[in-house]
PDB file of C-alpha atoms in Angstrom:
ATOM      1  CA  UNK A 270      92.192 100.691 118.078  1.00 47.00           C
ATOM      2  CA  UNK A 271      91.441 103.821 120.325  1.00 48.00           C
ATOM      3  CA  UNK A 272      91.975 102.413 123.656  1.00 71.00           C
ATOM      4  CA  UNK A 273      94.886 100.315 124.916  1.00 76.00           C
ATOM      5  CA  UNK A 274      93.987  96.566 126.318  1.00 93.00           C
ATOM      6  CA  UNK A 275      95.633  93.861 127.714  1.00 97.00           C
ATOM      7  CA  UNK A 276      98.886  92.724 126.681  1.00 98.00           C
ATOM      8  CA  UNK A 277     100.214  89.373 127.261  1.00 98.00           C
ATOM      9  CA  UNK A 278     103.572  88.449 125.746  1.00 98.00           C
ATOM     10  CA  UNK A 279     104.745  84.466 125.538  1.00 97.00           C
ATOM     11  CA  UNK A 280     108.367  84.326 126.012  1.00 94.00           C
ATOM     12  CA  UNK A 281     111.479  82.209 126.803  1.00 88.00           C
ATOM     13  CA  UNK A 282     114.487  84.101 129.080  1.00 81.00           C
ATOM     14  CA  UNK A 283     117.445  83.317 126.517  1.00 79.00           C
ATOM     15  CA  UNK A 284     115.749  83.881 123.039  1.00 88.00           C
ATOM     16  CA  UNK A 285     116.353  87.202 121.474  1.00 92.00           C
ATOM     17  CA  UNK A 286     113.098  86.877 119.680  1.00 95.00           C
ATOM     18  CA  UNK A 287     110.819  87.909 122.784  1.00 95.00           C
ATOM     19  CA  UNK A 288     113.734  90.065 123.654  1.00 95.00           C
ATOM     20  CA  UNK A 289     112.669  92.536 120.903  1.00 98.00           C
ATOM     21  CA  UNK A 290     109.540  92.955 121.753  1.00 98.00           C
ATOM     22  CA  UNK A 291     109.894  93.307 125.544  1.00 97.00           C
ATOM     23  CA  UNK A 292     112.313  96.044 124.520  1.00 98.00           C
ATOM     24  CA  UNK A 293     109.207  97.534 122.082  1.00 98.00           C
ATOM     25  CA  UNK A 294     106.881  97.527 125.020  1.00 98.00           C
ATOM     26  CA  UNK A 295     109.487  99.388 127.263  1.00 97.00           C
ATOM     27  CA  UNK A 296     110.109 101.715 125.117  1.00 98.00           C
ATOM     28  CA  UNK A 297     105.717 102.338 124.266  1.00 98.00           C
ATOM     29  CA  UNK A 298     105.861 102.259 127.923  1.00 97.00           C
ATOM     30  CA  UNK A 299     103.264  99.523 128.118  1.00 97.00           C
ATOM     31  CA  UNK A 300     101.729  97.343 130.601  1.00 96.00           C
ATOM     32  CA  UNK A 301     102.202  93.737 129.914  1.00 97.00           C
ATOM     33  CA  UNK A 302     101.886  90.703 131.441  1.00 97.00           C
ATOM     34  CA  UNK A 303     104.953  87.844 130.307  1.00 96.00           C
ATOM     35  CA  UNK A 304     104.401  83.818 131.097  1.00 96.00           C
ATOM     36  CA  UNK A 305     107.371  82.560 130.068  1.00 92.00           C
ATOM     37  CA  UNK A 306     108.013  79.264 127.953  1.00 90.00           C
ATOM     38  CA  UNK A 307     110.894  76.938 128.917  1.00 82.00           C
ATOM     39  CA  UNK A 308     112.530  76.316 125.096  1.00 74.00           C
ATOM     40  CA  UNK A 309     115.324  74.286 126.620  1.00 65.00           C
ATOM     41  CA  UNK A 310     113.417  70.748 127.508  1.00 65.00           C
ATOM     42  CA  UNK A 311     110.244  70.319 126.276  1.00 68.00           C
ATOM     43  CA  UNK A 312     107.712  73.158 126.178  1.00 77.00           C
ATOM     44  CA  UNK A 313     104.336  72.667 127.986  1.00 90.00           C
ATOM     45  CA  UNK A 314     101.799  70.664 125.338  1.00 91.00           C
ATOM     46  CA  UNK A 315      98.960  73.571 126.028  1.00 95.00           C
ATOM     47  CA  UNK A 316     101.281  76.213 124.825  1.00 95.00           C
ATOM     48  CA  UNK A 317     100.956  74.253 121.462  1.00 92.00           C
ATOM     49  CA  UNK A 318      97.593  72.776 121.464  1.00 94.00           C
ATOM     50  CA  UNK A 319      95.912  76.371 122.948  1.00 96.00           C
ATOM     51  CA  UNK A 320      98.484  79.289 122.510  1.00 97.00           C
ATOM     52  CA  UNK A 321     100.301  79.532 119.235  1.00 95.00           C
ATOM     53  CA  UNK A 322      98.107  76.802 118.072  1.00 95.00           C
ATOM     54  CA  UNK A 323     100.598  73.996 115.734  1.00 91.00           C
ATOM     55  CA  UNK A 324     103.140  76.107 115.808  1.00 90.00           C
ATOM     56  CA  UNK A 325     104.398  76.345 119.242  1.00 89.00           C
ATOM     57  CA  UNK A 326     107.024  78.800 118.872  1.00 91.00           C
ATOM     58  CA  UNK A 327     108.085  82.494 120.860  1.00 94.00           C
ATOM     59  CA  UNK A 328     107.024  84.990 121.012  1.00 97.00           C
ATOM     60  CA  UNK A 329     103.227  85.395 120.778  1.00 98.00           C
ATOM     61  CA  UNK A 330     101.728  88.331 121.611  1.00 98.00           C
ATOM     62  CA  UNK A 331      98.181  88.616 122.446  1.00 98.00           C
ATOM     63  CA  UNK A 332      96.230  91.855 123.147  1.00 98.00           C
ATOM     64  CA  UNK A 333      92.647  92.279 124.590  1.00 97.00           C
ATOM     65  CA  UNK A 334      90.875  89.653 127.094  1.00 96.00           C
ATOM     66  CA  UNK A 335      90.767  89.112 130.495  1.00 96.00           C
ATOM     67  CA  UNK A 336      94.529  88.130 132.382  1.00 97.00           C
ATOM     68  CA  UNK A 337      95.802  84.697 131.192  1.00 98.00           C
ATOM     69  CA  UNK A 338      97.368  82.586 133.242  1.00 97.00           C
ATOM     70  CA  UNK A 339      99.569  79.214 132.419  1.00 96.00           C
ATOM     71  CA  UNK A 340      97.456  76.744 130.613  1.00 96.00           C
ATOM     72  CA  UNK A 341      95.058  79.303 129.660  1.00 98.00           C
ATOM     73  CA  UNK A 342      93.848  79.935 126.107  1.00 97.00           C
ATOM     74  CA  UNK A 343      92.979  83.216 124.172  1.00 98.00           C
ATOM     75  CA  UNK A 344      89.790  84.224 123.907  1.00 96.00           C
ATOM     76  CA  UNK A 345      89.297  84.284 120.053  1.00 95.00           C
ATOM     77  CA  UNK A 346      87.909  87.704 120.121  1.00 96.00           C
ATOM     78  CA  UNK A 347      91.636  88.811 121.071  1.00 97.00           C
ATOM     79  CA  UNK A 348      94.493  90.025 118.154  1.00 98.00           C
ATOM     80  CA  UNK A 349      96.547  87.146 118.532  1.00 98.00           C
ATOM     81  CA  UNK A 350     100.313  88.001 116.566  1.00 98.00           C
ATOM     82  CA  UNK A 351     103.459  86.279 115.836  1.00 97.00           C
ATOM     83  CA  UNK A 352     106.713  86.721 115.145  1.00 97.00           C
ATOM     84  CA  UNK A 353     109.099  89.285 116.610  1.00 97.00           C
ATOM     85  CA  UNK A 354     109.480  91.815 113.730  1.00 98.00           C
ATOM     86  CA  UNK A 355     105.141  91.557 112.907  1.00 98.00           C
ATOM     87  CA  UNK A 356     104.478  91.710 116.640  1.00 98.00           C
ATOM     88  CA  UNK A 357     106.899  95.053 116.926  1.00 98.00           C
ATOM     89  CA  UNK A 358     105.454  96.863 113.499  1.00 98.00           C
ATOM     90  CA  UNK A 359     101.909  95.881 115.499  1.00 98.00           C
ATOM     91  CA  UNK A 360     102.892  97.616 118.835  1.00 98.00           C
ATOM     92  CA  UNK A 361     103.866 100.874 116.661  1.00 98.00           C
ATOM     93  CA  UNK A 362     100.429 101.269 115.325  1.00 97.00           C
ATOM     94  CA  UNK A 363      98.896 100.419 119.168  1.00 97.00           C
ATOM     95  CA  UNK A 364     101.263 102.553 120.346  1.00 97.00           C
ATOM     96  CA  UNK A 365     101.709 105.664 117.996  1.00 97.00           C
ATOM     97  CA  UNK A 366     102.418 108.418 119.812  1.00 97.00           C
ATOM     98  CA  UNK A 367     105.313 106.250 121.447  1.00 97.00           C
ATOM     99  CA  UNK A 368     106.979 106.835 117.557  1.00 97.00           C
ATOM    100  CA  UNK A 369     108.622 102.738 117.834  1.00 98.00           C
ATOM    101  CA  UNK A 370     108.673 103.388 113.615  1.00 98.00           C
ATOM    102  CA  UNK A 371     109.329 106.994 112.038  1.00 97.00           C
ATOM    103  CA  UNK A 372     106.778 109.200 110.887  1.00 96.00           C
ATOM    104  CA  UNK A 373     108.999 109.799 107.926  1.00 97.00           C
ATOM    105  CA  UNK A 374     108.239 107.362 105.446  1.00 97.00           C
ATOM    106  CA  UNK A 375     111.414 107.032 103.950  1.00 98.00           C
ATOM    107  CA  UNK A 376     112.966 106.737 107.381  1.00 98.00           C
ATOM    108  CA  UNK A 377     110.506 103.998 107.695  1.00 98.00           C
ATOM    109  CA  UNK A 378     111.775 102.472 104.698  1.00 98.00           C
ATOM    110  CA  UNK A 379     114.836 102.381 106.050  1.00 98.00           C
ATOM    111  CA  UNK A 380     114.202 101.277 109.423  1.00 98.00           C
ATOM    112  CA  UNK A 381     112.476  98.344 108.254  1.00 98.00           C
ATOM    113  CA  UNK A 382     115.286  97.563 105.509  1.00 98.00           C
ATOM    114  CA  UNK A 383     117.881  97.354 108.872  1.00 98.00           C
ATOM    115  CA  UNK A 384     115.541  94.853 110.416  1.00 98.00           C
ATOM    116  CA  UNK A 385     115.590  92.739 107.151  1.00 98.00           C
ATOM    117  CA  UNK A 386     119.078  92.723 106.943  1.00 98.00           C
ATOM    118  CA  UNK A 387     119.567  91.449 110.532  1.00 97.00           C
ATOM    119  CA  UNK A 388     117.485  88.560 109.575  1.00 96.00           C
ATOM    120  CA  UNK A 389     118.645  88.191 106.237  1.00 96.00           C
ATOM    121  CA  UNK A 390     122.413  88.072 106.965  1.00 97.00           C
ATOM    122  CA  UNK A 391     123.670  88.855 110.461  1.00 97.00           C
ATOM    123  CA  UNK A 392     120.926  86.330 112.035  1.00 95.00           C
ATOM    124  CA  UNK A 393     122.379  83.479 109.887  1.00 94.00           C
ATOM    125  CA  UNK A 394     126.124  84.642 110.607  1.00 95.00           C
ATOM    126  CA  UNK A 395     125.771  84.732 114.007  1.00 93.00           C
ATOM    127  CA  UNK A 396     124.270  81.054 114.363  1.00 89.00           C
ATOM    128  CA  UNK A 397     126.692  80.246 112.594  1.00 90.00           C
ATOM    129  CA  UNK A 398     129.283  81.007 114.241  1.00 90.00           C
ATOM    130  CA  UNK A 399     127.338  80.557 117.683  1.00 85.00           C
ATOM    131  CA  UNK A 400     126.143  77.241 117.298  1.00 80.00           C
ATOM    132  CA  UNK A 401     129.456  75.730 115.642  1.00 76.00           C
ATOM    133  CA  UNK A 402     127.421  75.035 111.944  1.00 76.00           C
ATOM    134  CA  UNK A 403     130.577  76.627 109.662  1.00 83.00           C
ATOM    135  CA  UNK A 404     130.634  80.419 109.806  1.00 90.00           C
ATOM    136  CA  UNK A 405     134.504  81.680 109.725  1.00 94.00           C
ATOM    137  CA  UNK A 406     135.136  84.703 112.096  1.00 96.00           C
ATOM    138  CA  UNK A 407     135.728  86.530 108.602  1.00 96.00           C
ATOM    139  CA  UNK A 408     132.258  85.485 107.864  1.00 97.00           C
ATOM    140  CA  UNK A 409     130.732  87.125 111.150  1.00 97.00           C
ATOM    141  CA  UNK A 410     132.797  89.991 110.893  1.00 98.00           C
ATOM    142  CA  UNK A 411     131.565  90.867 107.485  1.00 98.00           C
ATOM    143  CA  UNK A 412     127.978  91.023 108.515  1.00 98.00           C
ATOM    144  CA  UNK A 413     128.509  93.223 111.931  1.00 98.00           C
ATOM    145  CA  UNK A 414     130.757  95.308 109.265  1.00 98.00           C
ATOM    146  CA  UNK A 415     127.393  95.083 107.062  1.00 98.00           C
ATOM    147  CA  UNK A 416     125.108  96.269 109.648  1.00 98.00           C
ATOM    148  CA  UNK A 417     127.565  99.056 110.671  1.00 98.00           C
ATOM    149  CA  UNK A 418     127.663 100.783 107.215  1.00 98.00           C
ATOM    150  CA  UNK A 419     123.900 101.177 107.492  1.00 98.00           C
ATOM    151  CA  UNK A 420     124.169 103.324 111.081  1.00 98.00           C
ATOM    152  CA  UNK A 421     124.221 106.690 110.054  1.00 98.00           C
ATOM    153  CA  UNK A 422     127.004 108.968 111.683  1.00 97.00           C
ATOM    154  CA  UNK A 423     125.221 109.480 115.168  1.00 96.00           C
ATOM    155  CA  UNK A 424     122.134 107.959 117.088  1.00 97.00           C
ATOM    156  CA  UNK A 425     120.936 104.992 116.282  1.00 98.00           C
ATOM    157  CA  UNK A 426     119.650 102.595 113.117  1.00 98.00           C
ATOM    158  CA  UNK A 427     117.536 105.480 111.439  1.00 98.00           C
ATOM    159  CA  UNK A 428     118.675 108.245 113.960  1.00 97.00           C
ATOM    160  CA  UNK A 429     116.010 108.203 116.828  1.00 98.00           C
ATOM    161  CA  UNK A 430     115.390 105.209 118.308  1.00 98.00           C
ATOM    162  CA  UNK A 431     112.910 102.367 116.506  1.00 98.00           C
ATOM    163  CA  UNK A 432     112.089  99.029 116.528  1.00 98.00           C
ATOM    164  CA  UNK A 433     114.663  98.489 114.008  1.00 98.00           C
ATOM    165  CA  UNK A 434     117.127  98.867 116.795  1.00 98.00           C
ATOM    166  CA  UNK A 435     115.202  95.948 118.504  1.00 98.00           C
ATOM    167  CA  UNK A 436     115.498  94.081 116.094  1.00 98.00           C
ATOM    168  CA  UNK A 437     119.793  94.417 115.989  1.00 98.00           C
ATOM    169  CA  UNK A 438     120.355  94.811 119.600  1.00 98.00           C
ATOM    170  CA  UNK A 439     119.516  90.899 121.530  1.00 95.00           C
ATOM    171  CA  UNK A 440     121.019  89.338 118.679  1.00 96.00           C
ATOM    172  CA  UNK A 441     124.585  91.866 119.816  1.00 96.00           C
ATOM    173  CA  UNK A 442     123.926  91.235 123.096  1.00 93.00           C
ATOM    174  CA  UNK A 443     123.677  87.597 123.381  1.00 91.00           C
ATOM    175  CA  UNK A 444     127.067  87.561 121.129  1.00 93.00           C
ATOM    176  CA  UNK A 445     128.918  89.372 124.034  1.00 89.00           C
ATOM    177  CA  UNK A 446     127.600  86.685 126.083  1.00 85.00           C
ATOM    178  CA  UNK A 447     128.375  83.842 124.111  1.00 85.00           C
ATOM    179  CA  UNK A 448     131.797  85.326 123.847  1.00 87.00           C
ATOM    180  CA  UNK A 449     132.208  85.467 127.638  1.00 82.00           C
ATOM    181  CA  UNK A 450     130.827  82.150 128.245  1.00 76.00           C
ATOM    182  CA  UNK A 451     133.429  80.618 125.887  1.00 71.00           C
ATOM    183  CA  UNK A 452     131.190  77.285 124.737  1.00 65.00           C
ATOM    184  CA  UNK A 453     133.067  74.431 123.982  1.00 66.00           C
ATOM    185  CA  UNK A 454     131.731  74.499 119.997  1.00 67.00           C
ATOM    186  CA  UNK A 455     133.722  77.992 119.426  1.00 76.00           C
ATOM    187  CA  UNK A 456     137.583  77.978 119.170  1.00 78.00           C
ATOM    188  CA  UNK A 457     139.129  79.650 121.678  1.00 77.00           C
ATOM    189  CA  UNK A 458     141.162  80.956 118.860  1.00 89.00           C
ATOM    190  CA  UNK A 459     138.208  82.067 117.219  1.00 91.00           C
ATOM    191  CA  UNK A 460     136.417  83.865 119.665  1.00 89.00           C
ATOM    192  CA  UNK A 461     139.519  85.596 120.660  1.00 92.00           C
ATOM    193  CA  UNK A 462     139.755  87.231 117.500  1.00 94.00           C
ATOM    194  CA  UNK A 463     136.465  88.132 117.201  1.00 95.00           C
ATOM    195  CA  UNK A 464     136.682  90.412 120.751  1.00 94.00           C
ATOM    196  CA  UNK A 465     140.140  91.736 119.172  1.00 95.00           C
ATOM    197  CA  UNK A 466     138.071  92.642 116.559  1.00 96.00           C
ATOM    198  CA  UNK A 467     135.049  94.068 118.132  1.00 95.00           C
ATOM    199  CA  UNK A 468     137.172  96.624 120.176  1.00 95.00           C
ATOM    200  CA  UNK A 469     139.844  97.776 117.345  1.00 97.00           C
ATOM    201  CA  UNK A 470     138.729 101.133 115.300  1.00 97.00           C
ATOM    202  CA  UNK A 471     136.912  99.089 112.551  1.00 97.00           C
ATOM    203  CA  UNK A 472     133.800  98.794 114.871  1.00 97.00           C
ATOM    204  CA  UNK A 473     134.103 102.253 116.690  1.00 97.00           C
ATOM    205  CA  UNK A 474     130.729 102.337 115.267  1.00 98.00           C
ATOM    206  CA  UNK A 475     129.180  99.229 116.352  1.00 97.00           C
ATOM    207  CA  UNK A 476     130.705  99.877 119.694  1.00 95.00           C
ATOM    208  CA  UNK A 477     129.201 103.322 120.192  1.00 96.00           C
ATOM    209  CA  UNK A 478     125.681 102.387 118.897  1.00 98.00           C
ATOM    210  CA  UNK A 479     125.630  99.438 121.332  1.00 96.00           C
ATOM    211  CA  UNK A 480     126.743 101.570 123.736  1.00 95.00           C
ATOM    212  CA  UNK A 481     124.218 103.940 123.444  1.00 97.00           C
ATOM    213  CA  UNK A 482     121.061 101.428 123.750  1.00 97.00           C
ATOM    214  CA  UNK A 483     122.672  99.627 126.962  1.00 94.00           C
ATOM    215  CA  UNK A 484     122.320 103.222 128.111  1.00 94.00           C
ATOM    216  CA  UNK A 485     118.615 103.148 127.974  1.00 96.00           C
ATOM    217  CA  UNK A 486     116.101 102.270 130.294  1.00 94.00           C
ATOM    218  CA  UNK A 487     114.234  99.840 127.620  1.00 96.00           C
ATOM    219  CA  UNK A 488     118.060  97.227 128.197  1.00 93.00           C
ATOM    220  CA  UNK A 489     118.384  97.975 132.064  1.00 88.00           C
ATOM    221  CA  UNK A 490     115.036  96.863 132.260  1.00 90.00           C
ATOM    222  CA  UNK A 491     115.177  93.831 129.984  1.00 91.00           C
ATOM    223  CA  UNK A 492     118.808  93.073 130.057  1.00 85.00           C
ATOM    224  CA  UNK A 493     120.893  92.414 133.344  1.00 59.00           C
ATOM    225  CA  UNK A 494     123.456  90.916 132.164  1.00 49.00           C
ATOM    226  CA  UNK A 495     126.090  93.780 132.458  1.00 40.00           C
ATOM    227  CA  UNK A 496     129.511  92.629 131.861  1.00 35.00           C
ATOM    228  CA  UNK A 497     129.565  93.311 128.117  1.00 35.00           C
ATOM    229  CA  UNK A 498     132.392  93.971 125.690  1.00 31.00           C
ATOM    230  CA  UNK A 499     131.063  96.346 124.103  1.00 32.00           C
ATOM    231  CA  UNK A 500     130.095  99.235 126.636  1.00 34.00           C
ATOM    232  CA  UNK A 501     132.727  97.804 129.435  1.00 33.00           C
ATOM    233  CA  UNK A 502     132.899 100.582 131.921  1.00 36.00           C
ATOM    234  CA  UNK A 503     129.980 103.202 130.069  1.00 36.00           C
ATOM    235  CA  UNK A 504     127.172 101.497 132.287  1.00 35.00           C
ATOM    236  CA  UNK A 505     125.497 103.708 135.175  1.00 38.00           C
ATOM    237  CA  UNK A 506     125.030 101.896 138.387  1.00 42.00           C
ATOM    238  CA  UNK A 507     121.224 101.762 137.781  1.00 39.00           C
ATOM    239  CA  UNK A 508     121.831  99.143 135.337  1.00 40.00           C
ATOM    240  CA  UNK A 509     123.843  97.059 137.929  1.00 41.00           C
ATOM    241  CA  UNK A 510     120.661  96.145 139.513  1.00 39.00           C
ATOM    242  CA  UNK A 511     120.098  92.217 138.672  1.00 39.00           C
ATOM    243  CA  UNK A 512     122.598  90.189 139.343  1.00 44.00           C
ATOM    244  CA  UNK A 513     119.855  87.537 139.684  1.00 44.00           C
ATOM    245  CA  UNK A 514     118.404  88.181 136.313  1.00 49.00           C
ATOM    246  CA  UNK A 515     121.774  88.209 134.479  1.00 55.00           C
ATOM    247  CA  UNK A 516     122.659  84.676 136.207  1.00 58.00           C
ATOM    248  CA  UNK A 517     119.325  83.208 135.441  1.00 58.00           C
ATOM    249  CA  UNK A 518     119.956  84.528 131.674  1.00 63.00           C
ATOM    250  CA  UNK A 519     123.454  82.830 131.580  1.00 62.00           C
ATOM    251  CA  UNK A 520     122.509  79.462 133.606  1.00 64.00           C
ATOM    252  CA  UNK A 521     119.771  78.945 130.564  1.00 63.00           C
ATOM    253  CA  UNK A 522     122.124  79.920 127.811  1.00 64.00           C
ATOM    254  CA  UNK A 523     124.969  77.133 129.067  1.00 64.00           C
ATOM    255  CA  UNK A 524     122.092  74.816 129.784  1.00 63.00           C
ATOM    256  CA  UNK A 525     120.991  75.301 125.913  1.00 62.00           C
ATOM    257  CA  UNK A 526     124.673  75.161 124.938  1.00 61.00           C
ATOM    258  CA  UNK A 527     125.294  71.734 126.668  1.00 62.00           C
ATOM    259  CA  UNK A 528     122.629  69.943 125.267  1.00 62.00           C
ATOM    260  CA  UNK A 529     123.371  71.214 121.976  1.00 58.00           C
ATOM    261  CA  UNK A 530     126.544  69.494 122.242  1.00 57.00           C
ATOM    262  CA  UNK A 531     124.962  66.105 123.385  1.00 59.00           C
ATOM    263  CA  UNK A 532     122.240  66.133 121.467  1.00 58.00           C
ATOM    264  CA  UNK A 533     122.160  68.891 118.162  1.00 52.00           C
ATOM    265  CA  UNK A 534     118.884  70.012 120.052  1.00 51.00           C
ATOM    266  CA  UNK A 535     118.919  73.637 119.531  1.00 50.00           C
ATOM    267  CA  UNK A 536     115.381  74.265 121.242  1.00 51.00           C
ATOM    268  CA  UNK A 537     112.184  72.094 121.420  1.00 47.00           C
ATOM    269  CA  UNK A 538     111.510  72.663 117.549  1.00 49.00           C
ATOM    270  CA  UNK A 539     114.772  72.596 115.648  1.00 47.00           C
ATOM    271  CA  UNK A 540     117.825  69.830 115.829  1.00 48.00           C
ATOM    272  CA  UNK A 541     121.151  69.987 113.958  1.00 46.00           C
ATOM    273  CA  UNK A 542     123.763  67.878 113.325  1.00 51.00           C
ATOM    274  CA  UNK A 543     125.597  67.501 116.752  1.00 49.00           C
ATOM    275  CA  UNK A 544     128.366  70.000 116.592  1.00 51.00           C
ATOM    276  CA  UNK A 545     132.295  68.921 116.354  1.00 52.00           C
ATOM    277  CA  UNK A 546     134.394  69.446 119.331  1.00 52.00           C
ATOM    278  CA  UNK A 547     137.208  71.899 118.735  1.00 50.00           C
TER     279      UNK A 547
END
């Protein structure tokens, strides 16, 4: 693909799924265009029946054709991708000289083995533990611990940055918040010790890495919500722009979280048992 078309990127605000791949396109420095899918009631019946066609789910990139609007459908002669970690391995062949994946390929080997393992075992640990469904604060703790052993000494997942860190970072980011929001499925108890956790020397690592990738523009631009454990007082006033965003981000989060608790409705796709009250 020699010449770079249109970019249109279905998302929802409070998934970290699309949040990966906004961070992808920051980070190409891309021009996109983002209609946004409600996950929290029910999602419009043309996103379904003319978007990511009996599937339904975010986030769906498509890239070529004219602008698309709400209700629209893809022309077929567009590349039409799913999935977060496809869709970013996608943008770094679009996007090469924007180096989103190594040119090493052992680096790239590696890159993609940190994205694996955040889907593999810290994905599942943190829903876990999120969404009340069983996972002990030992049990989260482990896989941060796992995902820290595979940062090397300085930079980030394979040393510059890559989509492997997009892969790690809305998944850290949305813990902070969870932890700040203190939902009524999490033990206070429990999420206590996880922040006493998070900021004693066993994660110096963790902290500094997450640290380092609030720091860049791709977050502040895809990110406002600022108040996180992690990187508490390391953020440049830049990044204090949105209050507006970061309130809209937390509003849908509590909104998800409360009907969770009413109904085990985790999003318009998936329901689990309704969680027990602490």
């Amino acid at each position: 693909m020699s010449e770079t078309k249109r970019i249109t990127l279905y998302g929802a605000i409070d998934s970290p799924f699309p949040h990966r791949v906004r961070l992808a396109l920051e980070e190409a420095g891309a021009t996109y265009d983002i209609i946004w899918i409600s996950l929290i009631y029910d999602k419009p019946e043309w996103y379904e029946q003319k978007v990511n066609v009996g599937v339904g789910k975010v986030p769906y990139l498509v890239y070529g054709g004219p602008k698309l609007n709400p209700g629209d459908a893809p022309s077929p002669e567009t590349v039409q991708v799913s999935e977060s970690l496809v869709i970013n391995e996608f943008l770094a062949d679009i996007f090469p000289d924007a180096h989103l994946l190594p040119t090493d390929p052992a680096l790239r080997a590696k890159a993609r083995l940190f994205a694996q393992y955040v889907d593999a075992k810290f994905l599942p640990a943190f829903a876990g533990f999120v969404f009340g469904l069983g996972t002990p604060v030992e049990g989260l703790l482990a896989a941060i611990e796992g995902l820290q052993r595979m940062l090397p000494a300085e930079g980030f997942a394979v040393g510059e940055w890559s989509i492997a860190d997009a892969a790690a970072m809305p998944l850290l980011m949305r813990l902070n918040q969870v932890l700040e929001l203190k939902p009524s499925m999490i033990k206070r108890d429990a999420a206590a010790q996880v922040v006493e956790a998070l900021a004693s020397p066993r994660f110096a690592r963790i902290h500094k890495y997450t640290a380092d990738n609030v720091a860049r523009p791709s977050m502040a631009k895809t990110w406002d919500r600022v108040r996180l454990v992690y990187s508490c007082g390391e953020l440049h006033d830049a990044q204090r722009r949105s209050a507006l965003v970061q309130a809209a981000i937390d509003a849908e989060t509590t909104k998800r979280i409360e009907r969770l608790m009413k109904t085990g409705k985790l999003n318009s796709d998936l329901t689990i048992p309704v969680p027990v009250q602490p």
